[in-house]
Structures are given as C-alpha cells and as structure tokens.
Tab-separated table of C-alpha atoms in Angstrom:
chain	number	residue	atom	x	y	z
A	1186	MET	CA	47.220	82.780	129.536
A	1187	ASN	CA	43.849	82.310	130.742
A	1188	LEU	CA	41.073	82.426	128.072
A	1189	GLY	CA	38.463	83.455	130.602
A	1190	SER	CA	40.242	87.043	130.740
A	1191	ILE	CA	39.823	87.261	126.840
A	1192	ILE	CA	36.509	85.796	126.424
A	1193	PRO	CA	34.069	86.329	129.373
A	1194	PRO	CA	32.240	83.115	130.332
A	1195	GLY	CA	28.767	82.910	128.708
A	1196	GLU	CA	29.688	85.198	125.911
A	1197	PRO	CA	28.994	83.838	122.422
A	1198	HIS	CA	32.167	83.755	119.985
A	1199	ALA	CA	32.894	82.433	116.793
A	1200	THR	CA	34.310	78.871	116.573
A	1201	PRO	CA	35.641	77.668	113.182
A	1202	ASN	CA	33.533	75.379	111.396
A	1203	ARG	CA	35.652	72.304	111.142
A	1204	SER	CA	33.959	69.460	109.232
A	1205	ALA	CA	35.620	66.344	108.081
A	1206	PRO	CA	37.741	66.771	104.839
A	1207	GLN	CA	35.878	65.749	101.713
A	1208	PRO	CA	37.572	63.072	99.543
A	1209	LEU	CA	39.085	64.330	96.441
A	1210	ASP	CA	37.398	63.448	93.016
A	1211	ASP	CA	39.567	62.123	90.377
A	1212	SER	CA	39.960	65.412	88.407
A	1213	ALA	CA	40.960	67.334	91.513
A	1214	LEU	CA	43.303	64.593	92.538
A	1215	LEU	CA	44.886	64.555	88.919
A	1216	MET	CA	45.033	68.502	88.886
A	1217	LEU	CA	46.702	68.444	92.390
A	1218	THR	CA	49.227	65.894	91.286
A	1219	ASP	CA	50.102	67.800	88.191
A	1220	ARG	CA	50.611	71.122	90.077
A	1221	LEU	CA	53.001	69.275	92.687
A	1222	THR	CA	54.901	67.437	90.117
A	1223	ALA	CA	55.084	70.081	87.281
A	1224	THR	CA	58.397	71.472	86.088
A	1225	GLN	CA	58.899	74.887	84.648
A	1226	PRO	CA	57.224	75.256	81.264
A	1227	ALA	CA	59.784	75.346	78.444
A	1228	GLY	CA	58.912	78.857	77.459
A	1229	ASP	CA	59.515	80.315	80.839
A	1230	GLU	CA	63.144	79.046	81.354
A	1231	ASP	CA	65.321	81.666	83.219
A	1232	ASN	CA	67.792	82.213	80.546
A	1233	ASP	CA	69.708	84.973	82.628
A	1234	ARG	CA	70.813	82.338	85.295
A	1235	GLY	CA	74.668	81.856	84.924
A	1236	ASP	CA	75.081	85.186	82.869
A	1237	VAL	CA	76.450	86.895	85.899
A	1238	PRO	CA	79.517	84.802	86.398
A	1239	GLY	CA	80.231	85.174	82.871
A	1240	TRP	CA	80.178	88.909	82.978
A	1241	VAL	CA	82.357	88.708	85.987
A	1242	MET	CA	84.853	86.663	84.036
A	1243	ILE	CA	84.927	88.895	81.192
A	1244	THR	CA	85.297	91.983	83.372
A	1245	VAL	CA	88.166	90.303	85.270
A	1246	MET	CA	89.879	89.270	82.163
A	1247	THR	CA	89.486	92.763	80.669
A	1248	ALA	CA	91.216	94.277	83.675
A	1249	ILE	CA	93.927	91.731	83.331
A	1250	VAL	CA	94.745	92.703	79.683
A	1251	VAL	CA	94.488	96.252	80.324
A	1252	ILE	CA	97.046	95.938	83.184
A	1253	ALA	CA	99.225	93.935	81.229
A	1254	LEU	CA	99.327	96.360	78.453
A	1255	LEU	CA	99.760	99.330	80.721
A	1256	THR	CA	102.771	97.812	82.460
A	1257	VAL	CA	104.446	96.980	78.939
A	1258	PHE	CA	103.636	100.221	77.184
A	1259	ARG	CA	103.202	102.630	80.074
A	1260	GLU	CA	105.483	105.372	78.850
A	1261	GLN	CA	103.804	105.251	75.369
A	1262	VAL	CA	100.239	105.137	76.755
A	1263	THR	CA	101.167	108.294	78.894
A	1264	THR	CA	102.604	110.158	76.121
A	1265	ALA	CA	99.734	109.524	73.940
A	1266	VAL	CA	96.877	110.489	76.595
A	1267	LYS	CA	99.229	113.722	77.460
A	1268	ASN	CA	99.209	114.668	73.690
A	1269	ALA	CA	95.563	113.975	73.425
A	1270	PHE	CA	94.617	116.239	76.361
A	1271	ASP	CA	97.264	118.922	75.153
A	1272	SER	CA	95.621	118.983	71.595
A	1273	VAL	CA	92.112	119.345	73.073
A	1274	SER	CA	93.097	121.983	75.711
A	1275	GLY	CA	95.387	124.146	73.116
A	1276	ALA	CA	98.180	123.846	75.696
A	1277	GLY	CA	100.602	122.241	73.274
A	1278	LYS	CA	100.207	125.129	70.709
A	1279	THR	CA	102.883	127.806	70.760
C-alpha cells in the first residue's frame, strides 16, 4: 500500500506526539508493583468455584439410587402410582 495515495503529498496530517518515557517515581512504581503482584482480596473469593462438579455428582448419584429402587421395587411402584392416579381421577370408584 502506498501512503501517497492515502495522504496526498504536502497535506498536513496528525503525527503522534512521541516523547521519551518519563521515569516512574517511587510511589508510582510501588503502586504498579502492587497491582501486578496482587492476589484476589480475601472478601472477593469465588466461592461458587467447584460447586458444579458437586452438583453433578449429587444428580448422578440420585439417578443411580432411583434406578436401583425402580429395578427392585418396580411392580410395587407401578401399583402405587396407578392407585394414586386412579384415586385422583375417580376411575377406581365403582
């Protein structure tokens, strides 16, 4: 890309003011060092970190318990649920 096509010759254009960097005084250097080496404050800890795997484990274990109970007591659970629906809907009454 030719800059002559973007900025016509002889046209004034803005150039960045690039002066030499100024040395930092002690307080600015100390503040910069503190910011760069600071850890997270004690009150701002992320307490939710790690909770998701715990909830996943609880959900999976609950599903395993439900499946185990359903395989052992399938007929009793089916009968109990059918009786409950019949009593609510009135289909069991003669």
